[in-house]
Tab-separated table of C-alpha atoms in Angstrom:
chain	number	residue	atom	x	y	z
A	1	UNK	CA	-10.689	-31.220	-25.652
A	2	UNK	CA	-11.907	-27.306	-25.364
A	3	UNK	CA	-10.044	-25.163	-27.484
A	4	UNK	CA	-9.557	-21.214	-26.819
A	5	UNK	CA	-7.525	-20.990	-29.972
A	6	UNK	CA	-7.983	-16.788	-30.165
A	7	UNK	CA	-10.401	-16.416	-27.894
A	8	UNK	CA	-10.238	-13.371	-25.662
A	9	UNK	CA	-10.125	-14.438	-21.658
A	10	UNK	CA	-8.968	-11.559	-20.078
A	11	UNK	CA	-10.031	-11.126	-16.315
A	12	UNK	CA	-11.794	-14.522	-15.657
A	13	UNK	CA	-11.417	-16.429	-12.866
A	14	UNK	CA	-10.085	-20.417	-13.187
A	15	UNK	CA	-9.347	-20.835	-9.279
A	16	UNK	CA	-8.936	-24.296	-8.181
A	17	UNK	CA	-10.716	-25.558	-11.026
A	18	UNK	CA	-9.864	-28.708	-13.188
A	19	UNK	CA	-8.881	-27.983	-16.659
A	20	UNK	CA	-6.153	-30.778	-16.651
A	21	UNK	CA	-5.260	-31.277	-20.735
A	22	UNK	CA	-7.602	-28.141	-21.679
A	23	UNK	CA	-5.901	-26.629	-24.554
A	24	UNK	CA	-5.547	-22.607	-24.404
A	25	UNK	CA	-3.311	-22.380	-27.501
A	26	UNK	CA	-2.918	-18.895	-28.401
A	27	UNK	CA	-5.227	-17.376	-25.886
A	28	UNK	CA	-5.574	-14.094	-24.095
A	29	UNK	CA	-5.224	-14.738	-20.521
A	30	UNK	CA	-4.055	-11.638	-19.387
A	31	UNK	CA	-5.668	-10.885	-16.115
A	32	UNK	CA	-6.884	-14.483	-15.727
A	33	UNK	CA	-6.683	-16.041	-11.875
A	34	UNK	CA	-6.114	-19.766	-12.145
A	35	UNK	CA	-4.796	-20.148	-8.343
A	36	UNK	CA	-4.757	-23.671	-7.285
A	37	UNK	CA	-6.539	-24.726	-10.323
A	38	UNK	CA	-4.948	-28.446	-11.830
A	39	UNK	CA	-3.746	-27.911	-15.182
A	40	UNK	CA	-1.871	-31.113	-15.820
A	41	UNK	CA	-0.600	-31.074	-19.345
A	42	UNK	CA	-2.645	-28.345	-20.716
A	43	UNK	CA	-1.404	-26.411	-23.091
A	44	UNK	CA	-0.513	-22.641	-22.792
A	45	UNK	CA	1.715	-22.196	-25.990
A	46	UNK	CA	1.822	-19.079	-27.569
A	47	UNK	CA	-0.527	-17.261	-24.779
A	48	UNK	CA	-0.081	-13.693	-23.956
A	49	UNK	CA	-0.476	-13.591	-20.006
A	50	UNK	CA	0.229	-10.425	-17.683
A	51	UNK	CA	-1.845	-7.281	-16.580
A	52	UNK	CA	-4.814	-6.289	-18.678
A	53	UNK	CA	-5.855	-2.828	-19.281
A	54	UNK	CA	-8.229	-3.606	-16.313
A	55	UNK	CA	-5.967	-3.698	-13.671
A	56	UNK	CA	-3.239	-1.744	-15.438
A	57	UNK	CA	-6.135	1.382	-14.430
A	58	UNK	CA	-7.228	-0.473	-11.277
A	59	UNK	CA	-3.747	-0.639	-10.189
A	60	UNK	CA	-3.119	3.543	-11.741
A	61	UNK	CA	-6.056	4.019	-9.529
A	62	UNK	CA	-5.169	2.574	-6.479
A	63	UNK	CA	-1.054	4.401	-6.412
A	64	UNK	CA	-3.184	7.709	-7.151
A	65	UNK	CA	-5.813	7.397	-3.842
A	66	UNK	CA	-2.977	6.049	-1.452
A	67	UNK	CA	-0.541	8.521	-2.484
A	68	UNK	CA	-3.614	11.450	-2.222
A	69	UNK	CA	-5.251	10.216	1.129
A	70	UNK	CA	-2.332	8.836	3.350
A	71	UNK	CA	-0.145	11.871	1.643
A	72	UNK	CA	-3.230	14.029	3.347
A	73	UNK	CA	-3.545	12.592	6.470
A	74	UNK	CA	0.656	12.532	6.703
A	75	UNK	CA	0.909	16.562	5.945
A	76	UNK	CA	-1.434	17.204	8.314
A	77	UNK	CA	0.286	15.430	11.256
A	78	UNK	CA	3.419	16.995	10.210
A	79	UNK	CA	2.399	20.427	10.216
A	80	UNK	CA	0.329	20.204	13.096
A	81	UNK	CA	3.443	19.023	15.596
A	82	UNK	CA	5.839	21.097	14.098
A	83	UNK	CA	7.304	23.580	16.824
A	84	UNK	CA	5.350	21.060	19.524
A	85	UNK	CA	7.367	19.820	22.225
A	86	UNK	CA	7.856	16.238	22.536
A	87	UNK	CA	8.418	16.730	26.199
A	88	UNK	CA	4.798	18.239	26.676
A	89	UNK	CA	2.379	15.511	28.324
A	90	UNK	CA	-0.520	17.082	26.627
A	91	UNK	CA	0.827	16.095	23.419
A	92	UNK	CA	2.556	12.650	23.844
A	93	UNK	CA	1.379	11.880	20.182
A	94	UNK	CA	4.114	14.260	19.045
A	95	UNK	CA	7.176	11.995	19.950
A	96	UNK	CA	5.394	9.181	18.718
A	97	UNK	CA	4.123	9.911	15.260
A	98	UNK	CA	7.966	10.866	14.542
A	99	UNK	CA	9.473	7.570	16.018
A	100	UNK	CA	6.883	5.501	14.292
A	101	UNK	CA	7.615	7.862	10.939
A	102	UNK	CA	11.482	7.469	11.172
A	103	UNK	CA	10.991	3.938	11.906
A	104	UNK	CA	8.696	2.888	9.485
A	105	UNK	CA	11.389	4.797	6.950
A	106	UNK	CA	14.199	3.063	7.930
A	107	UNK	CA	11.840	-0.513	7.652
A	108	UNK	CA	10.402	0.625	4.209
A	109	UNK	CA	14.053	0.710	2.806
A	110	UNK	CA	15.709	-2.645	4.812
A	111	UNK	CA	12.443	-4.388	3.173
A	112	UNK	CA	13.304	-2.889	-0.287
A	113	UNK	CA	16.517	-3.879	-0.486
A	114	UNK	CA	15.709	-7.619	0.894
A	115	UNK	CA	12.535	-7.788	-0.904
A	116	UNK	CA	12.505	-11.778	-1.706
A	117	UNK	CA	13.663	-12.769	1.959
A	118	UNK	CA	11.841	-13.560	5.235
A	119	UNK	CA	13.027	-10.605	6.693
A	120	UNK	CA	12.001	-8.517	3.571
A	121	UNK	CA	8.352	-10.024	4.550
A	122	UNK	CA	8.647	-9.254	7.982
A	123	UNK	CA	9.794	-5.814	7.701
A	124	UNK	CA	7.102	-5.368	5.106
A	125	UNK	CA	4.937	-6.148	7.451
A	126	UNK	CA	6.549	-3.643	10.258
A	127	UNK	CA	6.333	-0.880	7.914
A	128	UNK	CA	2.548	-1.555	7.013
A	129	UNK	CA	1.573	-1.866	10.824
A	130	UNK	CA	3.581	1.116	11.861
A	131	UNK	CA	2.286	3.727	8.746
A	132	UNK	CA	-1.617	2.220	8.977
A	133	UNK	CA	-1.495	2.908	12.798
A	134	UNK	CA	-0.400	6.789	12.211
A	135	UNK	CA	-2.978	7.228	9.232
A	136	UNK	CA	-5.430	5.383	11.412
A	137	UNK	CA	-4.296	8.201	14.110
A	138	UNK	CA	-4.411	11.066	11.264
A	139	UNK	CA	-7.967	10.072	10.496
A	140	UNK	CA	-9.776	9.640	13.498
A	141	UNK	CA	-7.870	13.430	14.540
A	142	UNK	CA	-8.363	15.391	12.323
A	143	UNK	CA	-11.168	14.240	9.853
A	144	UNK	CA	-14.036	14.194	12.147
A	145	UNK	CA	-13.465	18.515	12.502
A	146	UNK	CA	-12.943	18.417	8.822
A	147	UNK	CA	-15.932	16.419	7.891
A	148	UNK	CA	-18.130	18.888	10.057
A	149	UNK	CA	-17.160	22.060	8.443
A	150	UNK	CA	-17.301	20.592	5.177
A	151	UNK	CA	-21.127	19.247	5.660
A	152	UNK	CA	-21.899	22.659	7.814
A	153	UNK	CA	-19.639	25.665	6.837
A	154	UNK	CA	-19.649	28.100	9.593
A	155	UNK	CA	-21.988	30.890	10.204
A	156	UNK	CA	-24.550	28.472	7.741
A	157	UNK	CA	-27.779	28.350	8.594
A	158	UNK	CA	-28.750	24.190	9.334
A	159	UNK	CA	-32.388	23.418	8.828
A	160	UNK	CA	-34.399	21.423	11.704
A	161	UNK	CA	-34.223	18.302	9.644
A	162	UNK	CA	-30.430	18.473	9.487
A	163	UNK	CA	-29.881	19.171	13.334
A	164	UNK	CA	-29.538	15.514	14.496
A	165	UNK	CA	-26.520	14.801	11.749
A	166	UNK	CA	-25.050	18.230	13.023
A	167	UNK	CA	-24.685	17.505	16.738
A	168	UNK	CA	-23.465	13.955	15.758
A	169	UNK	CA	-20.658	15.565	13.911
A	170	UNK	CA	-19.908	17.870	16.791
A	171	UNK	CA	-20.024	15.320	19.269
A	172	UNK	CA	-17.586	13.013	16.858
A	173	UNK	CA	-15.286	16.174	17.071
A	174	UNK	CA	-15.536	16.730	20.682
A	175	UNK	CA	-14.275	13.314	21.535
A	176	UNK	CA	-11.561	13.032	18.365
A	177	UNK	CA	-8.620	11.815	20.441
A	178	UNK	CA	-10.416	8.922	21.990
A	179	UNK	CA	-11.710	8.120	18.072
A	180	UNK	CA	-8.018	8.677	17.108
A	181	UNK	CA	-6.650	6.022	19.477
A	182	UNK	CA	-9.528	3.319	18.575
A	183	UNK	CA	-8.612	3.930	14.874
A	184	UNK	CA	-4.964	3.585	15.089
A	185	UNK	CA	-5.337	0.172	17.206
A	186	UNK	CA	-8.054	-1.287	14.481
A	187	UNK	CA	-6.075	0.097	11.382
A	188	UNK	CA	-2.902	-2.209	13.106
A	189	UNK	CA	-5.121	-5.059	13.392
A	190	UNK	CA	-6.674	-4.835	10.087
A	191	UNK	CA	-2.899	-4.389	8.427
A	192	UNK	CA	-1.332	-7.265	10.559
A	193	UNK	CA	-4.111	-9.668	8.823
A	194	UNK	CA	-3.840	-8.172	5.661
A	195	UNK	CA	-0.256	-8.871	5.719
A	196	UNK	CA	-0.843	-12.630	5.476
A	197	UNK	CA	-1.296	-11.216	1.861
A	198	UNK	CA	2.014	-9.909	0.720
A	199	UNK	CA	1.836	-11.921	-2.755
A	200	UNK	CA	-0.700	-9.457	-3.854
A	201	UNK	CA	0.251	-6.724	-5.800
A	202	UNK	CA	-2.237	-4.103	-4.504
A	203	UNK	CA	-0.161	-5.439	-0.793
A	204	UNK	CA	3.402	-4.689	-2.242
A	205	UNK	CA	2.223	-1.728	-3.969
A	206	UNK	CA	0.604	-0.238	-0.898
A	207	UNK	CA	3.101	-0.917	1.260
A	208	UNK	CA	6.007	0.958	-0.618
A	209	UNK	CA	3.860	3.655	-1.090
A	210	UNK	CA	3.226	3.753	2.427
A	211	UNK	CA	7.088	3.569	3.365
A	212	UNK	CA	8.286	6.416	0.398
A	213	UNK	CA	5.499	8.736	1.831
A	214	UNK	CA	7.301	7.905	5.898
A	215	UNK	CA	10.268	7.964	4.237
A	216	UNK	CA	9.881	11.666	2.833
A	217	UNK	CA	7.899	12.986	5.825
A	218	UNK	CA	10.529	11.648	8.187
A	219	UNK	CA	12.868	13.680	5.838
A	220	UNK	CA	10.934	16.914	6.240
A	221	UNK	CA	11.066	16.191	9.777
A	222	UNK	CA	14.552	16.300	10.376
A	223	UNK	CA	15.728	18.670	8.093
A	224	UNK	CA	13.652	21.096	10.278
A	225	UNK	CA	15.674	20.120	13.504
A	226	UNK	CA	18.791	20.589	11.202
A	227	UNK	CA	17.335	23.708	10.345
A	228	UNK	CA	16.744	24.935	14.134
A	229	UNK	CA	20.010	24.380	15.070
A	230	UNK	CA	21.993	26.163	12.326
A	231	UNK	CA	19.102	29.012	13.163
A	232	UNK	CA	20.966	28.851	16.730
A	233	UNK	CA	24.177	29.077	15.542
A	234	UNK	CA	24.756	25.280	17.225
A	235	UNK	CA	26.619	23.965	13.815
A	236	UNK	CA	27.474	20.559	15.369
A	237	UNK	CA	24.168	19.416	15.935
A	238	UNK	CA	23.226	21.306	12.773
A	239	UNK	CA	25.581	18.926	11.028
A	240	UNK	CA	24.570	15.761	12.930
A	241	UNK	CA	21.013	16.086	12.172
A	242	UNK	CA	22.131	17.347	8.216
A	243	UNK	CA	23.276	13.716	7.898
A	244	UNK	CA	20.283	11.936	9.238
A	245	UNK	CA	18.470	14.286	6.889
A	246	UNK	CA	20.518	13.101	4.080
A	247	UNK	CA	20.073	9.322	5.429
A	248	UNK	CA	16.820	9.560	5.122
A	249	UNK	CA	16.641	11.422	1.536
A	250	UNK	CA	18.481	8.316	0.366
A	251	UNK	CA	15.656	6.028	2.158
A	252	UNK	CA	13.202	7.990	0.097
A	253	UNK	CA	14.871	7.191	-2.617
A	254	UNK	CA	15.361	3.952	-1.943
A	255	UNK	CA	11.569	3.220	-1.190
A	256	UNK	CA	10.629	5.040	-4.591
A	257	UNK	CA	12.539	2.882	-6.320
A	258	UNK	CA	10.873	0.125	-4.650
A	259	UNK	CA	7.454	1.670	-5.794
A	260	UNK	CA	8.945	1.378	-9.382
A	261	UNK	CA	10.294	-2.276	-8.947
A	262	UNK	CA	6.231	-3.413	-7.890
A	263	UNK	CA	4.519	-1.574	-10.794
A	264	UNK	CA	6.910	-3.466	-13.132
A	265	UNK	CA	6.658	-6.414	-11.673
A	266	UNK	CA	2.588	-6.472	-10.619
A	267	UNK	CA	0.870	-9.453	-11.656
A	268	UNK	CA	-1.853	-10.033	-13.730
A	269	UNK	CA	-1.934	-13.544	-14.286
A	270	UNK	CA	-1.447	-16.010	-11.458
A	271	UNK	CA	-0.846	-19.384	-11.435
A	272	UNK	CA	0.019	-19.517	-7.693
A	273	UNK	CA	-0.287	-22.889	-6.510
A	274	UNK	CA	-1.574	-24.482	-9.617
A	275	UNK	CA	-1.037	-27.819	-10.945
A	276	UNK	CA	1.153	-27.758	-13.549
A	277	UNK	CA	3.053	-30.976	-14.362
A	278	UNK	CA	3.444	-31.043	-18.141
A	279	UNK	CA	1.632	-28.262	-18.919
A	280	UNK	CA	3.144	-26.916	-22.646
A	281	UNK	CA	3.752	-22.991	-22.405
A	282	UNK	CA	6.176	-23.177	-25.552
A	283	UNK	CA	6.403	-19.585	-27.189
A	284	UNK	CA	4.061	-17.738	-24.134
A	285	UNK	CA	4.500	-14.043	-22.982
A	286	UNK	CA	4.398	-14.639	-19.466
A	287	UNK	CA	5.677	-11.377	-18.374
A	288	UNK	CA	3.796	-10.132	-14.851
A	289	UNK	CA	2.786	-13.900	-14.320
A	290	UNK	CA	2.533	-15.426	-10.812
A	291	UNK	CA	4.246	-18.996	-10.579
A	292	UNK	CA	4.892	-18.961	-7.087
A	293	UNK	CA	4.330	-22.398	-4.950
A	294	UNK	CA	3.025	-23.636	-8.201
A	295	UNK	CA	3.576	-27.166	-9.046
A	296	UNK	CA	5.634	-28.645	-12.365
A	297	UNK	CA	6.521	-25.599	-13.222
A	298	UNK	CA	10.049	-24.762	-11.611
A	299	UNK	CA	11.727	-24.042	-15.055
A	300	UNK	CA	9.511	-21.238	-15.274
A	301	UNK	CA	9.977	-19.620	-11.745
């Protein structure tokens, strides 16, 4: 019988091995992934399982460059179709990006609320669709400009050698809208298959990200209209649309709060879908641990 007494095994990887009857007394296994591995009757007592500092700055990482680049991409949209017209053909985006927003806010928060359901998954799923496809959008309009005037500042001379990567740049700018349509179809593909992995925390944390950052922009959004119409002296529709402004502040805050609920509740250690009939975990800190569809182990679900 192996025996980890003290021995450090943060961040290694166990999946779908066979360590029935190993003996892990008193081991570090924070971080470990023993997915589908068969531990019948091994022993797990006084472990210390969860997130290690590893994916405690992974995961810091990963809330700071969502919240940064989709944030980005969001503000942009928003200024640049405030005061548009939804009616005008030219810009039939306009109408959209706010339905999808507004949606996807209203999603975010149902899925919060109903986190552990099927329809918590689904909606999960809606809202990571319907705020991939408007970042996908975001991207393909607006960073192609952005990337070109970053690489070659106006009124900058660009050497001979450099002349190929410049008129590729302008020609990626010049056709932005078609680019912005392919990337919002393949960021909805990419996000429906990636939903087939909601039990991962870098999924669940994503995703509420994604809905508090619709959420607040979908706030923004309507407080203008409420805005607009008190600026016309039109107070009921001032009113109307101060509600729905207020509705969605409380989505934001709902969604936040979802945020909060992941990061407490990320995992580190996963046991998803192992073996574990008679497997000892007497005296274990198993806090951030993933039992799910995990066998023998229901008392510990």
């Amino acid at each position: 019988m192996t025996h980890y007494i003290n021995h450090d095994l943060r961040n290694r990887s166990f999946r779908r091995k066979n360590l029935a009857f190993m003996n892990f007394r008193g081991a570090d296994i924070r971080g470990c992934d023993f997915t589908g591995a068969i531990l019948s009757g091994a022993d797990f007592s006084d472990t210390k399982a969860g997130l290690s500092l590893r994916q405690r700055f992974y995961l810091g990482g990963f809330v700071i460059f969502v919240s940064l680049f989709v944030g980005d991409v969001m503000v942009r949209l928003l200024f640049n179709t405030i005061g548009q017209s939804p009616l005008d053909s030219r810009t039939i985006y306009v109408p959209i990006f706010y339905a999808a927003t507004s949606l996807a806010g209203v999603s975010s928060a149902i899925a919060a609320v109903n986190r552990k359901s099927e329809l918590g998954d689904f909606l999960t799923s809606v809202t990571a669709v319907l705020v991939s496809a408007i970042v996908g959008f975001g991207v393909g309009f607006f960073y192609p400009g952005l990337i070109q005037t970053l690489i070659f500042p106006p009124n900058v001379f660009i050497p001979s050698t450099s002349e190929w990567l410049h008129q590729l740049l302008l020609s990626l700018d010049e056709h932005h809208i078609q680019i912005a349509v392919g990337l919002t179809v393949l960021t909805s593909v990419m996000m429906l298959f990636l939903s087939r992995f909601q039990y991962r925390t870098s999924f669940k944390v994503g995703v509420s990200l994604l809905g508090a950052i619709a959420s607040h922009v979908a706030t923004f959004f309507w407080s203008t209209i409420a805005n607009a119409y008190f600026g016309n002296s039109n107070f009921s529709l001032g009113i109307v649309f101060s509600i729905i402004t207020l509705m969605y502040l409380g989505l934001t805050f709902v969604s936040l709060n979802w945020i909060v609920y992941e990061l407490q509740h990320a995992i580190g250690t996963s046991f998803r879908g192992a073996e574990l009939t008679h497997a000892r975990f007497a005296y274990a800190d198993l806090r951030n641990t993933d039992f799910s569809k995990s066998i023998g182990a229901s008392a510990l679900k």
